[in-house]
PDB file of C-alpha atoms in Angstrom:
ATOM      1  CA  MET A  12     139.727 -38.359 194.569  1.00  0.00           C
ATOM      2  CA  LYS A  13     136.065 -38.662 191.833  1.00  0.00           C
ATOM      3  CA  SER A  14     134.827 -41.294 194.471  1.00  0.00           C
ATOM      4  CA  SER A  15     135.106 -38.322 196.798  1.00  0.00           C
ATOM      5  CA  LEU A  16     133.316 -36.332 195.158  1.00  0.00           C
ATOM      6  CA  LYS A  17     130.651 -38.251 193.378  1.00  0.00           C
ATOM      7  CA  ARG A  18     129.890 -39.075 197.298  1.00  0.00           C
ATOM      8  CA  LEU A  19     129.836 -35.082 197.981  1.00  0.00           C
ATOM      9  CA  SER A  20     127.683 -34.381 194.802  1.00  0.00           C
ATOM     10  CA  SER A  21     125.349 -36.786 195.966  1.00  0.00           C
ATOM     11  CA  LEU A  22     125.140 -35.326 199.866  1.00  0.00           C
ATOM     12  CA  ILE A  23     124.510 -32.510 198.311  1.00  0.00           C
ATOM     13  CA  LEU A  24     122.019 -33.747 195.330  1.00  0.00           C
ATOM     14  CA  LEU A  25     120.020 -35.513 199.010  1.00  0.00           C
ATOM     15  CA  ILE A  26     120.048 -32.218 201.033  1.00  0.00           C
ATOM     16  CA  ILE A  27     118.889 -30.096 198.174  1.00  0.00           C
ATOM     17  CA  LEU A  28     115.940 -32.954 197.362  1.00  0.00           C
ATOM     18  CA  TYR A  29     115.083 -32.653 201.449  1.00  0.00           C
ATOM     19  CA  SER A  30     114.668 -28.853 201.191  1.00  0.00           C
ATOM     20  CA  ALA A  31     112.734 -29.015 198.961  1.00  0.00           C
ATOM     21  CA  TYR A  32     110.453 -31.599 200.135  1.00  0.00           C
ATOM     22  CA  VAL A  33     110.496 -29.674 203.520  1.00  0.00           C
ATOM     23  CA  PHE A  34     109.890 -26.200 201.619  1.00  0.00           C
ATOM     24  CA  ALA A  35     106.834 -27.666 199.119  1.00  0.00           C
ATOM     25  CA  GLU A  36     105.392 -29.460 202.655  1.00  0.00           C
ATOM     26  CA  THR A  37     105.464 -26.195 205.031  1.00  0.00           C
ATOM     27  CA  ASP A  38     103.836 -24.451 201.888  1.00  0.00           C
ATOM     28  CA  GLU A  39     100.942 -26.827 201.793  1.00  0.00           C
ATOM     29  CA  ASP A  40     100.230 -26.105 205.293  1.00  0.00           C
ATOM     30  CA  PHE A  41     100.367 -22.246 204.711  1.00  0.00           C
ATOM     31  CA  TYR A  42      97.567 -22.744 201.950  1.00  0.00           C
ATOM     32  CA  ARG A  43      95.726 -24.989 204.426  1.00  0.00           C
ATOM     33  CA  SER A  44      96.392 -23.448 207.211  1.00  0.00           C
ATOM     34  CA  VAL A  45      94.294 -19.914 205.151  1.00  0.00           C
ATOM     35  CA  LYS A  46      91.411 -22.457 204.112  1.00  0.00           C
ATOM     36  CA  TYR A  47      90.746 -23.236 207.314  1.00  0.00           C
ATOM     37  CA  PHE A  48      91.015 -19.370 208.404  1.00  0.00           C
ATOM     38  CA  LYS A  49      88.526 -19.021 205.684  1.00  0.00           C
ATOM     39  CA  GLU A  50      86.206 -21.318 207.270  1.00  0.00           C
ATOM     40  CA  LYS A  51      86.678 -20.302 209.885  1.00  0.00           C
ATOM     41  CA  ASN A  52      87.861 -23.503 211.370  1.00  0.00           C
ATOM     42  CA  TYR A  53      89.652 -21.253 214.325  1.00  0.00           C
ATOM     43  CA  PRO A  54      91.270 -24.810 215.838  1.00  0.00           C
ATOM     44  CA  ALA A  55      92.627 -26.434 212.932  1.00  0.00           C
ATOM     45  CA  PHE A  56      94.726 -22.946 212.056  1.00  0.00           C
ATOM     46  CA  LYS A  57      95.382 -22.390 214.854  1.00  0.00           C
ATOM     47  CA  SER A  58      97.180 -25.901 215.297  1.00  0.00           C
ATOM     48  CA  LEU A  59      98.838 -25.235 211.257  1.00  0.00           C
ATOM     49  CA  ALA A  60     100.120 -21.794 213.022  1.00  0.00           C
ATOM     50  CA  ARG A  61     102.020 -22.654 215.493  1.00  0.00           C
ATOM     51  CA  ASP A  62     105.430 -23.943 213.885  1.00  0.00           C
ATOM     52  CA  LEU A  63     103.819 -21.960 210.710  1.00  0.00           C
ATOM     53  CA  SER A  64     104.264 -18.333 213.073  1.00  0.00           C
ATOM     54  CA  GLU A  65     107.556 -19.615 213.236  1.00  0.00           C
ATOM     55  CA  ASP A  66     108.738 -19.955 209.802  1.00  0.00           C
ATOM     56  CA  PRO A  67     110.058 -16.188 208.718  1.00  0.00           C
ATOM     57  CA  LYS A  68     108.248 -16.997 205.047  1.00  0.00           C
ATOM     58  CA  TYR A  69     105.137 -16.722 207.101  1.00  0.00           C
ATOM     59  CA  ALA A  70     105.020 -15.048 210.049  1.00  0.00           C
ATOM     60  CA  TYR A  71     103.810 -12.382 209.382  1.00  0.00           C
ATOM     61  CA  GLN A  72     100.673 -13.233 207.424  1.00  0.00           C
ATOM     62  CA  ILE A  73     100.358 -15.971 209.620  1.00  0.00           C
ATOM     63  CA  SER A  74     100.687 -13.822 213.115  1.00  0.00           C
ATOM     64  CA  MET A  75      98.284 -11.478 211.488  1.00  0.00           C
ATOM     65  CA  MET A  76      94.867 -13.927 210.933  1.00  0.00           C
ATOM     66  CA  LEU A  77      96.581 -15.519 214.290  1.00  0.00           C
ATOM     67  CA  ALA A  78      95.556 -11.905 215.627  1.00  0.00           C
ATOM     68  CA  GLU A  79      92.237 -12.106 213.995  1.00  0.00           C
ATOM     69  CA  VAL A  80      91.183 -15.437 215.459  1.00  0.00           C
ATOM     70  CA  TYR A  81      91.729 -14.493 219.459  1.00  0.00           C
ATOM     71  CA  PHE A  82      89.808 -10.986 217.759  1.00  0.00           C
ATOM     72  CA  GLN A  83      86.502 -12.967 217.142  1.00  0.00           C
ATOM     73  CA  GLU A  84      86.868 -15.110 220.324  1.00  0.00           C
ATOM     74  CA  ASN A  85      87.013 -12.133 222.592  1.00  0.00           C
ATOM     75  CA  ASN A  86      90.968 -13.280 223.399  1.00  0.00           C
ATOM     76  CA  ILE A  87      91.835  -9.590 224.009  1.00  0.00           C
ATOM     77  CA  TYR A  88      95.005 -10.401 225.388  1.00  0.00           C
ATOM     78  CA  GLU A  89      96.011 -13.180 223.348  1.00  0.00           C
ATOM     79  CA  ALA A  90      94.986 -10.854 220.132  1.00  0.00           C
ATOM     80  CA  TYR A  91      96.734  -7.602 221.453  1.00  0.00           C
ATOM     81  CA  SER A  92     100.131  -9.315 222.543  1.00  0.00           C
ATOM     82  CA  ILE A  93     100.316 -10.565 219.062  1.00  0.00           C
ATOM     83  CA  LEU A  94      99.874  -6.894 217.012  1.00  0.00           C
ATOM     84  CA  SER A  95     102.262  -5.388 219.554  1.00  0.00           C
ATOM     85  CA  ARG A  96     105.177  -7.641 219.137  1.00  0.00           C
ATOM     86  CA  LEU A  97     104.354  -7.763 215.226  1.00  0.00           C
ATOM     87  CA  TYR A  98     104.475  -3.575 215.517  1.00  0.00           C
ATOM     88  CA  GLU A  99     108.097  -4.359 216.592  1.00  0.00           C
ATOM     89  CA  GLN A 100     109.581  -6.260 214.197  1.00  0.00           C
ATOM     90  CA  TYR A 101     107.735  -5.382 211.469  1.00  0.00           C
ATOM     91  CA  PRO A 102     107.954  -1.138 211.016  1.00  0.00           C
ATOM     92  CA  LEU A 103     107.656  -0.955 207.664  1.00  0.00           C
ATOM     93  CA  LYS A 104     103.772  -2.992 208.096  1.00  0.00           C
ATOM     94  CA  GLY A 105     103.636  -0.259 211.653  1.00  0.00           C
ATOM     95  CA  ARG A 106     100.327   1.667 209.926  1.00  0.00           C
ATOM     96  CA  GLU A 107      98.406  -1.828 208.904  1.00  0.00           C
ATOM     97  CA  ILE A 108      99.183  -3.278 212.327  1.00  0.00           C
ATOM     98  CA  LYS A 109      98.303  -0.146 214.373  1.00  0.00           C
ATOM     99  CA  GLN A 110      95.230  -0.254 212.476  1.00  0.00           C
ATOM    100  CA  LYS A 111      94.561  -3.398 214.313  1.00  0.00           C
ATOM    101  CA  LEU A 112      95.704  -2.225 217.278  1.00  0.00           C
ATOM    102  CA  GLU A 113      93.567   0.754 217.539  1.00  0.00           C
ATOM    103  CA  ARG A 114      90.532  -1.363 217.092  1.00  0.00           C
ATOM    104  CA  ILE A 115      91.846  -4.067 219.902  1.00  0.00           C
ATOM    105  CA  GLU A 116      91.138  -1.539 222.755  1.00  0.00           C
ATOM    106  CA  LYS A 117      88.179   0.116 222.051  1.00  0.00           C
ATOM    107  CA  GLU A 118      86.879  -3.685 221.898  1.00  0.00           C
ATOM    108  CA  LYS A 119      88.537  -4.145 225.036  1.00  0.00           C
ATOM    109  CA  ALA A 120      86.992  -1.046 226.100  1.00  0.00           C
ATOM    110  CA  PHE A 121      83.523  -1.484 225.253  1.00  0.00           C
ATOM    111  CA  LEU A 122      83.776  -4.932 227.028  1.00  0.00           C
ATOM    112  CA  GLU A 123      84.629  -4.098 229.839  1.00  0.00           C
ATOM    113  CA  LYS A 124      82.353  -1.931 230.363  1.00  0.00           C
ATOM    114  CA  SER A 125      79.591  -4.618 228.818  1.00  0.00           C
ATOM    115  CA  SER A 126      77.524  -7.105 229.693  1.00  0.00           C
ATOM    116  CA  ARG A 127      76.081  -9.611 227.729  1.00  0.00           C
ATOM    117  CA  ASP A 128      72.982 -12.414 226.605  1.00  0.00           C
ATOM    118  CA  ARG A 129      73.151 -15.231 225.627  1.00  0.00           C
ATOM    119  CA  SER A 130      70.659 -17.351 223.749  1.00  0.00           C
ATOM    120  CA  LYS A 131      71.215 -21.084 221.918  1.00  0.00           C
ATOM    121  CA  LYS A 132      72.442 -19.226 218.735  1.00  0.00           C
ATOM    122  CA  PHE A 133      73.967 -15.097 219.799  1.00  0.00           C
ATOM    123  CA  GLU A 134      75.631 -13.603 221.935  1.00  0.00           C
ATOM    124  CA  ILE A 135      74.280  -9.816 222.456  1.00  0.00           C
ATOM    125  CA  PHE A 136      76.989  -7.367 224.611  1.00  0.00           C
ATOM    126  CA  PHE A 137      75.600  -3.921 225.542  1.00  0.00           C
ATOM    127  CA  SER A 138      77.147  -1.139 227.916  1.00  0.00           C
ATOM    128  CA  GLU A 139      76.158  -1.569 231.514  1.00  0.00           C
ATOM    129  CA  GLU A 140      74.794   2.341 231.332  1.00  0.00           C
ATOM    130  CA  SER A 141      72.570   1.615 228.413  1.00  0.00           C
ATOM    131  CA  PRO A 142      68.727   1.760 228.160  1.00  0.00           C
ATOM    132  CA  VAL A 143      69.232  -1.435 227.015  1.00  0.00           C
ATOM    133  CA  LYS A 144      69.849  -3.119 229.914  1.00  0.00           C
ATOM    134  CA  ASP A 145      65.774  -2.593 231.091  1.00  0.00           C
ATOM    135  CA  GLY A 146      65.639  -6.008 228.115  1.00  0.00           C
ATOM    136  CA  ARG A 147      63.160  -4.451 225.220  1.00  0.00           C
ATOM    137  CA  VAL A 148      65.685  -3.630 223.375  1.00  0.00           C
ATOM    138  CA  LEU A 149      67.352  -6.648 223.325  1.00  0.00           C
ATOM    139  CA  GLU A 150      64.529  -8.935 223.585  1.00  0.00           C
ATOM    140  CA  GLU A 151      63.571  -7.706 219.784  1.00  0.00           C
ATOM    141  CA  ILE A 152      66.950  -7.827 218.638  1.00  0.00           C
ATOM    142  CA  PHE A 153      66.917 -11.493 219.626  1.00  0.00           C
ATOM    143  CA  SER A 154      63.683 -11.788 217.919  1.00  0.00           C
ATOM    144  CA  LEU A 155      64.694 -10.350 215.242  1.00  0.00           C
ATOM    145  CA  LEU A 156      68.121 -11.976 215.264  1.00  0.00           C
ATOM    146  CA  ASP A 157      66.337 -15.301 214.863  1.00  0.00           C
ATOM    147  CA  GLU A 158      63.738 -14.190 212.499  1.00  0.00           C
ATOM    148  CA  ALA A 159      66.892 -12.932 209.946  1.00  0.00           C
ATOM    149  CA  GLN A 160      68.189 -16.494 210.882  1.00  0.00           C
ATOM    150  CA  TYR A 161      65.295 -18.381 209.876  1.00  0.00           C
ATOM    151  CA  GLU A 162      64.561 -16.349 206.772  1.00  0.00           C
ATOM    152  CA  GLY A 163      68.534 -16.199 205.775  1.00  0.00           C
ATOM    153  CA  GLY A 164      68.384 -20.421 205.893  1.00  0.00           C
ATOM    154  CA  LYS A 165      65.454 -20.326 202.946  1.00  0.00           C
ATOM    155  CA  PHE A 166      67.448 -17.056 201.804  1.00  0.00           C
ATOM    156  CA  PHE A 167      71.198 -18.567 201.432  1.00  0.00           C
ATOM    157  CA  ARG A 168      70.609 -21.843 202.271  1.00  0.00           C
ATOM    158  CA  TRP A 169      73.645 -21.433 205.089  1.00  0.00           C
ATOM    159  CA  TYR A 170      73.106 -21.778 208.647  1.00  0.00           C
ATOM    160  CA  PRO A 171      76.669 -20.822 210.911  1.00  0.00           C
ATOM    161  CA  ASP A 172      77.957 -23.078 213.303  1.00  0.00           C
ATOM    162  CA  ASP A 173      79.490 -21.247 216.015  1.00  0.00           C
ATOM    163  CA  ILE A 174      77.338 -18.769 218.784  1.00  0.00           C
ATOM    164  CA  ILE A 175      77.127 -15.800 216.652  1.00  0.00           C
ATOM    165  CA  LYS A 176      78.836 -12.568 218.333  1.00  0.00           C
ATOM    166  CA  VAL A 177      76.487  -9.077 217.977  1.00  0.00           C
ATOM    167  CA  MET A 178      78.009  -5.857 219.359  1.00  0.00           C
ATOM    168  CA  ILE A 179      75.315  -3.416 220.540  1.00  0.00           C
ATOM    169  CA  TYR A 180      76.307   0.732 220.383  1.00  0.00           C
ATOM    170  CA  TYR A 181      74.303   2.751 221.701  1.00  0.00           C
ATOM    171  CA  GLY A 182      74.634   7.157 221.972  1.00  0.00           C
ATOM    172  CA  ASP A 183      78.179   8.034 221.286  1.00  0.00           C
ATOM    173  CA  ASP A 184      79.271   4.051 222.560  1.00  0.00           C
ATOM    174  CA  TYR A 185      79.520   3.748 218.390  1.00  0.00           C
ATOM    175  CA  LYS A 186      81.734   6.735 218.494  1.00  0.00           C
ATOM    176  CA  ASP A 187      83.634   5.487 221.019  1.00  0.00           C
ATOM    177  CA  TYR A 188      84.404   2.050 220.855  1.00  0.00           C
ATOM    178  CA  THR A 189      84.477   1.209 216.892  1.00  0.00           C
ATOM    179  CA  VAL A 190      86.140   2.134 214.035  1.00  0.00           C
ATOM    180  CA  LEU A 191      82.675   2.370 211.755  1.00  0.00           C
ATOM    181  CA  PRO A 192      82.024   5.372 209.863  1.00  0.00           C
ATOM    182  CA  LEU A 193      79.828   7.277 211.914  1.00  0.00           C
ATOM    183  CA  TRP A 194      77.723   7.600 209.246  1.00  0.00           C
ATOM    184  CA  SER A 195      76.211   3.627 208.947  1.00  0.00           C
ATOM    185  CA  GLN A 196      73.755   2.215 211.502  1.00  0.00           C
ATOM    186  CA  GLY A 197      75.963  -1.176 211.567  1.00  0.00           C
ATOM    187  CA  GLY A 198      78.952  -3.542 210.778  1.00  0.00           C
ATOM    188  CA  PHE A 199      79.832  -6.929 209.673  1.00  0.00           C
ATOM    189  CA  ASP A 200      84.289  -7.835 210.900  1.00  0.00           C
ATOM    190  CA  GLY A 201      82.844 -11.373 211.906  1.00  0.00           C
ATOM    191  CA  LYS A 202      81.059 -10.167 214.545  1.00  0.00           C
ATOM    192  CA  ILE A 203      77.430  -8.245 213.997  1.00  0.00           C
ATOM    193  CA  ARG A 204      77.123  -4.109 214.993  1.00  0.00           C
ATOM    194  CA  ILE A 205      74.715  -2.381 215.361  1.00  0.00           C
ATOM    195  CA  GLN A 206      73.495   1.315 216.926  1.00  0.00           C
ATOM    196  CA  LEU A 207      70.859   1.975 218.836  1.00  0.00           C
ATOM    197  CA  ASN A 208      69.269   5.499 219.179  1.00  0.00           C
ATOM    198  CA  LYS A 209      65.915   6.861 221.268  1.00  0.00           C
ATOM    199  CA  HIS A 210      64.209   6.917 218.233  1.00  0.00           C
ATOM    200  CA  ILE A 211      64.885   4.058 215.991  1.00  0.00           C
ATOM    201  CA  LYS A 212      61.640   2.248 214.056  1.00  0.00           C
ATOM    202  CA  THR A 213      61.835  -1.093 214.677  1.00  0.00           C
ATOM    203  CA  GLU A 214      61.496  -1.700 210.454  1.00  0.00           C
ATOM    204  CA  ARG A 215      64.710   0.067 210.277  1.00  0.00           C
ATOM    205  CA  LEU A 216      66.803  -2.128 212.743  1.00  0.00           C
ATOM    206  CA  LYS A 217      65.493  -4.862 211.251  1.00  0.00           C
ATOM    207  CA  GLU A 218      66.506  -3.643 208.313  1.00  0.00           C
ATOM    208  CA  ILE A 219      69.865  -3.403 209.867  1.00  0.00           C
ATOM    209  CA  VAL A 220      69.929  -6.488 211.839  1.00  0.00           C
ATOM    210  CA  PHE A 221      69.232  -8.271 207.848  1.00  0.00           C
ATOM    211  CA  HIS A 222      71.930  -6.505 206.211  1.00  0.00           C
ATOM    212  CA  GLU A 223      74.535  -6.937 209.148  1.00  0.00           C
ATOM    213  CA  TYR A 224      73.178 -11.064 209.378  1.00  0.00           C
ATOM    214  CA  ALA A 225      73.720 -11.133 204.881  1.00  0.00           C
ATOM    215  CA  HIS A 226      76.832 -10.527 205.469  1.00  0.00           C
ATOM    216  CA  LEU A 227      77.285 -13.311 207.792  1.00  0.00           C
ATOM    217  CA  ALA A 228      75.554 -15.699 205.430  1.00  0.00           C
ATOM    218  CA  ILE A 229      77.743 -14.667 202.872  1.00  0.00           C
ATOM    219  CA  GLU A 230      81.605 -14.986 203.874  1.00  0.00           C
ATOM    220  CA  GLY A 231      80.096 -18.091 205.332  1.00  0.00           C
ATOM    221  CA  LEU A 232      79.563 -18.803 201.268  1.00  0.00           C
ATOM    222  CA  THR A 233      82.068 -17.525 200.252  1.00  0.00           C
ATOM    223  CA  LYS A 234      85.096 -17.698 202.812  1.00  0.00           C
ATOM    224  CA  GLY A 235      85.467 -14.123 201.166  1.00  0.00           C
ATOM    225  CA  ASN A 236      85.655 -14.346 197.907  1.00  0.00           C
ATOM    226  CA  CYS A 237      83.019 -11.906 197.196  1.00  0.00           C
ATOM    227  CA  PRO A 238      83.400  -8.472 195.167  1.00  0.00           C
ATOM    228  CA  LEU A 239      82.062  -5.745 197.743  1.00  0.00           C
ATOM    229  CA  TRP A 240      79.655  -4.729 196.042  1.00  0.00           C
ATOM    230  CA  PHE A 241      77.926  -7.919 195.512  1.00  0.00           C
ATOM    231  CA  ASN A 242      78.332  -8.751 198.869  1.00  0.00           C
ATOM    232  CA  GLU A 243      76.989  -4.894 199.541  1.00  0.00           C
ATOM    233  CA  GLY A 244      74.135  -5.885 197.113  1.00  0.00           C
ATOM    234  CA  VAL A 245      73.421  -8.777 198.135  1.00  0.00           C
ATOM    235  CA  ALA A 246      72.976  -7.757 201.726  1.00  0.00           C
ATOM    236  CA  GLN A 247      70.962  -4.438 201.212  1.00  0.00           C
ATOM    237  CA  TYR A 248      68.728  -6.971 199.036  1.00  0.00           C
ATOM    238  CA  PHE A 249      68.001  -9.304 201.680  1.00  0.00           C
ATOM    239  CA  ALA A 250      66.925  -7.351 203.991  1.00  0.00           C
ATOM    240  CA  VAL A 251      64.428  -4.516 201.226  1.00  0.00           C
ATOM    241  CA  LYS A 252      62.956  -8.134 200.256  1.00  0.00           C
ATOM    242  CA  ASN A 253      62.646  -8.681 204.412  1.00  0.00           C
ATOM    243  CA  THR A 254      60.211  -5.349 205.083  1.00  0.00           C
ATOM    244  CA  THR A 255      57.662  -3.238 203.742  1.00  0.00           C
ATOM    245  CA  LYS A 256      60.354  -0.751 202.429  1.00  0.00           C
ATOM    246  CA  HIS A 257      59.691  -1.643 198.499  1.00  0.00           C
ATOM    247  CA  PHE A 258      62.199  -2.573 195.495  1.00  0.00           C
ATOM    248  CA  GLU A 259      63.156   1.402 193.410  1.00  0.00           C
ATOM    249  CA  LYS A 260      63.095   1.229 189.867  1.00  0.00           C
ATOM    250  CA  THR A 261      66.440   2.651 187.952  1.00  0.00           C
ATOM    251  CA  ALA A 262      66.714   3.714 184.309  1.00  0.00           C
ATOM    252  CA  LYS A 263      70.758   3.151 184.921  1.00  0.00           C
ATOM    253  CA  LYS A 264      72.863   0.503 183.238  1.00  0.00           C
ATOM    254  CA  LEU A 265      74.969  -0.529 185.195  1.00  0.00           C
ATOM    255  CA  THR A 266      77.930  -3.355 185.206  1.00  0.00           C
ATOM    256  CA  PRO A 267      80.543  -4.420 187.688  1.00  0.00           C
ATOM    257  CA  GLU A 268      83.003  -3.703 186.403  1.00  0.00           C
ATOM    258  CA  ASP A 269      81.389  -0.004 187.147  1.00  0.00           C
ATOM    259  CA  PHE A 270      82.218   0.020 190.540  1.00  0.00           C
ATOM    260  CA  PRO A 271      85.641   0.552 192.550  1.00  0.00           C
ATOM    261  CA  LYS A 272      86.875  -2.660 194.349  1.00  0.00           C
ATOM    262  CA  ARG A 273      87.728  -0.197 197.603  1.00  0.00           C
ATOM    263  CA  TRP A 274      85.307   1.913 199.416  1.00  0.00           C
ATOM    264  CA  GLU A 275      86.666   2.933 202.419  1.00  0.00           C
ATOM    265  CA  GLY A 276      87.868   6.806 202.555  1.00  0.00           C
ATOM    266  CA  ARG A 277      85.348   8.381 199.575  1.00  0.00           C
ATOM    267  CA  PRO A 278      83.079  10.756 200.166  1.00  0.00           C
ATOM    268  CA  GLU A 279      79.419   9.602 202.616  1.00  0.00           C
ATOM    269  CA  LYS A 280      77.821  10.980 199.497  1.00  0.00           C
ATOM    270  CA  GLU A 281      78.772   8.497 197.270  1.00  0.00           C
ATOM    271  CA  ILE A 282      79.053   6.006 198.829  1.00  0.00           C
ATOM    272  CA  LYS A 283      75.380   6.081 199.342  1.00  0.00           C
ATOM    273  CA  GLU A 284      74.975   6.512 195.861  1.00  0.00           C
ATOM    274  CA  LEU A 285      77.327   2.647 195.227  1.00  0.00           C
ATOM    275  CA  TYR A 286      75.383   0.888 197.634  1.00  0.00           C
ATOM    276  CA  ASN A 287      71.780   2.120 196.159  1.00  0.00           C
ATOM    277  CA  ASP A 288      73.997   1.269 192.115  1.00  0.00           C
ATOM    278  CA  ALA A 289      75.518  -1.951 194.368  1.00  0.00           C
ATOM    279  CA  LEU A 290      71.116  -3.232 194.960  1.00  0.00           C
ATOM    280  CA  ALA A 291      70.174  -1.844 190.914  1.00  0.00           C
ATOM    281  CA  LEU A 292      72.034  -4.593 189.570  1.00  0.00           C
ATOM    282  CA  VAL A 293      71.641  -7.517 191.831  1.00  0.00           C
ATOM    283  CA  ILE A 294      67.497  -6.960 191.427  1.00  0.00           C
ATOM    284  CA  PHE A 295      68.382  -6.513 188.369  1.00  0.00           C
ATOM    285  CA  ILE A 296      70.781 -11.177 187.806  1.00  0.00           C
ATOM    286  CA  ALA A 297      67.583 -11.381 190.756  1.00  0.00           C
ATOM    287  CA  ARG A 298      65.571 -10.517 187.969  1.00  0.00           C
ATOM    288  CA  GLU A 299      67.326 -12.828 185.483  1.00  0.00           C
ATOM    289  CA  ALA A 300      67.303 -15.889 187.489  1.00  0.00           C
ATOM    290  CA  GLY A 301      65.581 -15.364 190.354  1.00  0.00           C
ATOM    291  CA  ASP A 302      66.698 -15.643 194.047  1.00  0.00           C
ATOM    292  CA  TYR A 303      68.244 -18.838 193.196  1.00  0.00           C
ATOM    293  CA  GLY A 304      70.499 -16.810 190.618  1.00  0.00           C
ATOM    294  CA  LEU A 305      72.044 -15.302 193.595  1.00  0.00           C
ATOM    295  CA  TYR A 306      73.011 -18.156 196.033  1.00  0.00           C
ATOM    296  CA  ASP A 307      74.103 -19.874 193.335  1.00  0.00           C
ATOM    297  CA  ILE A 308      76.645 -17.268 192.080  1.00  0.00           C
ATOM    298  CA  LEU A 309      77.697 -17.238 196.453  1.00  0.00           C
ATOM    299  CA  THR A 310      78.166 -20.792 195.823  1.00  0.00           C
ATOM    300  CA  GLN A 311      80.059 -21.010 192.557  1.00  0.00           C
ATOM    301  CA  LEU A 312      82.539 -17.660 194.545  1.00  0.00           C
ATOM    302  CA  GLY A 313      82.756 -20.306 197.046  1.00  0.00           C
ATOM    303  CA  GLU A 314      84.755 -22.808 195.342  1.00  0.00           C
ATOM    304  CA  GLY A 315      86.789 -20.216 194.103  1.00  0.00           C
ATOM    305  CA  LYS A 316      85.570 -19.675 190.627  1.00  0.00           C
ATOM    306  CA  SER A 317      86.554 -14.804 190.077  1.00  0.00           C
ATOM    307  CA  PHE A 318      82.489 -12.917 189.214  1.00  0.00           C
ATOM    308  CA  ARG A 319      82.545 -13.365 185.262  1.00  0.00           C
ATOM    309  CA  GLN A 320      83.085 -17.306 185.637  1.00  0.00           C
ATOM    310  CA  ALA A 321      79.940 -17.857 188.912  1.00  0.00           C
ATOM    311  CA  ILE A 322      78.013 -16.200 186.614  1.00  0.00           C
ATOM    312  CA  ASP A 323      78.880 -18.080 182.695  1.00  0.00           C
ATOM    313  CA  SER A 324      77.996 -21.385 185.432  1.00  0.00           C
ATOM    314  CA  SER A 325      75.455 -20.210 187.312  1.00  0.00           C
ATOM    315  CA  PHE A 326      73.165 -19.313 184.016  1.00  0.00           C
ATOM    316  CA  SER A 327      74.921 -21.148 181.293  1.00  0.00           C
ATOM    317  CA  TYR A 328      71.121 -23.376 181.646  1.00  0.00           C
ATOM    318  CA  LEU A 329      69.251 -20.010 180.968  1.00  0.00           C
ATOM    319  CA  GLY A 330      71.482 -19.678 178.121  1.00  0.00           C
ATOM    320  CA  LEU A 331      73.288 -16.245 179.215  1.00  0.00           C
ATOM    321  CA  ASN A 332      76.385 -15.664 180.286  1.00  0.00           C
ATOM    322  CA  TYR A 333      78.344 -12.997 181.647  1.00  0.00           C
ATOM    323  CA  SER A 334      78.856 -11.180 178.394  1.00  0.00           C
ATOM    324  CA  ILE A 335      75.365 -11.765 177.481  1.00  0.00           C
ATOM    325  CA  LEU A 336      73.929 -10.387 180.529  1.00  0.00           C
ATOM    326  CA  PHE A 337      76.285  -7.217 180.631  1.00  0.00           C
ATOM    327  CA  ASN A 338      76.964  -6.153 177.427  1.00  0.00           C
ATOM    328  CA  ARG A 339      80.688  -6.884 177.950  1.00  0.00           C
TER     329      ARG A 339
END
């Protein structure tokens, strides 16, 4: 009897140890998949996602990321299919999923009425009915994108590995086919989105293109680990630096703690003030440590550090740290 109990205990122990090993291996696969997703290594991500999406522990997170991958690849059918299934399976997540579905429906409608043009670096989508069809504005945008990539290579020391998708909206297209706020003239969500109108001037168009391209580079450098205010501030700094606009001086003493983590849902006037304040603080940082200091912070963020840790690491050679810089 004792011998049987001993064998049973050993068997149970083996089962527990094996289960722990399997779970640990699955956890490791999940963290690797998140890493690949952030790095935009979509083939590697999808190879892990096939099995992980069947695991109840990770099914929702992995499926949401997989839908985003297909969205970025313009495989709208697969993205919509995954989200529709999730909408039925996870009713408590309905609001979040519905927002993603709305975004995909608008993208699908726009792509169905769009033409596209392609260079070695960019693929541009635009409406068939748009005056962009005359090629003049399209050529100008290609030229500005090439310039943004050239200047961005010097500023960010980063180049994209893949062809970048650029969505051009004319007139009501921006309202009808995006979920971006109407007062904005551009956006970046993995794809660069630009609003055109008949009266837009080249300098303003250049500012928009450079701003959105900066977000692309920042995401590439930081893998998504970037405070919103710093992301927007650096994007504006890069755009203004490459136009004829001048940096305005500010008397306000700002710190990173002055910015909310989320900006959506706030009044347009308040958001514009946040943009201005973010630019002012980035200008202050650049005056203390130069453009290289901004780049170094971004690379430190890309290594997973917090903003405070990135400042301490980047500015130590100047005898500065977060507390000294922001009196905190």
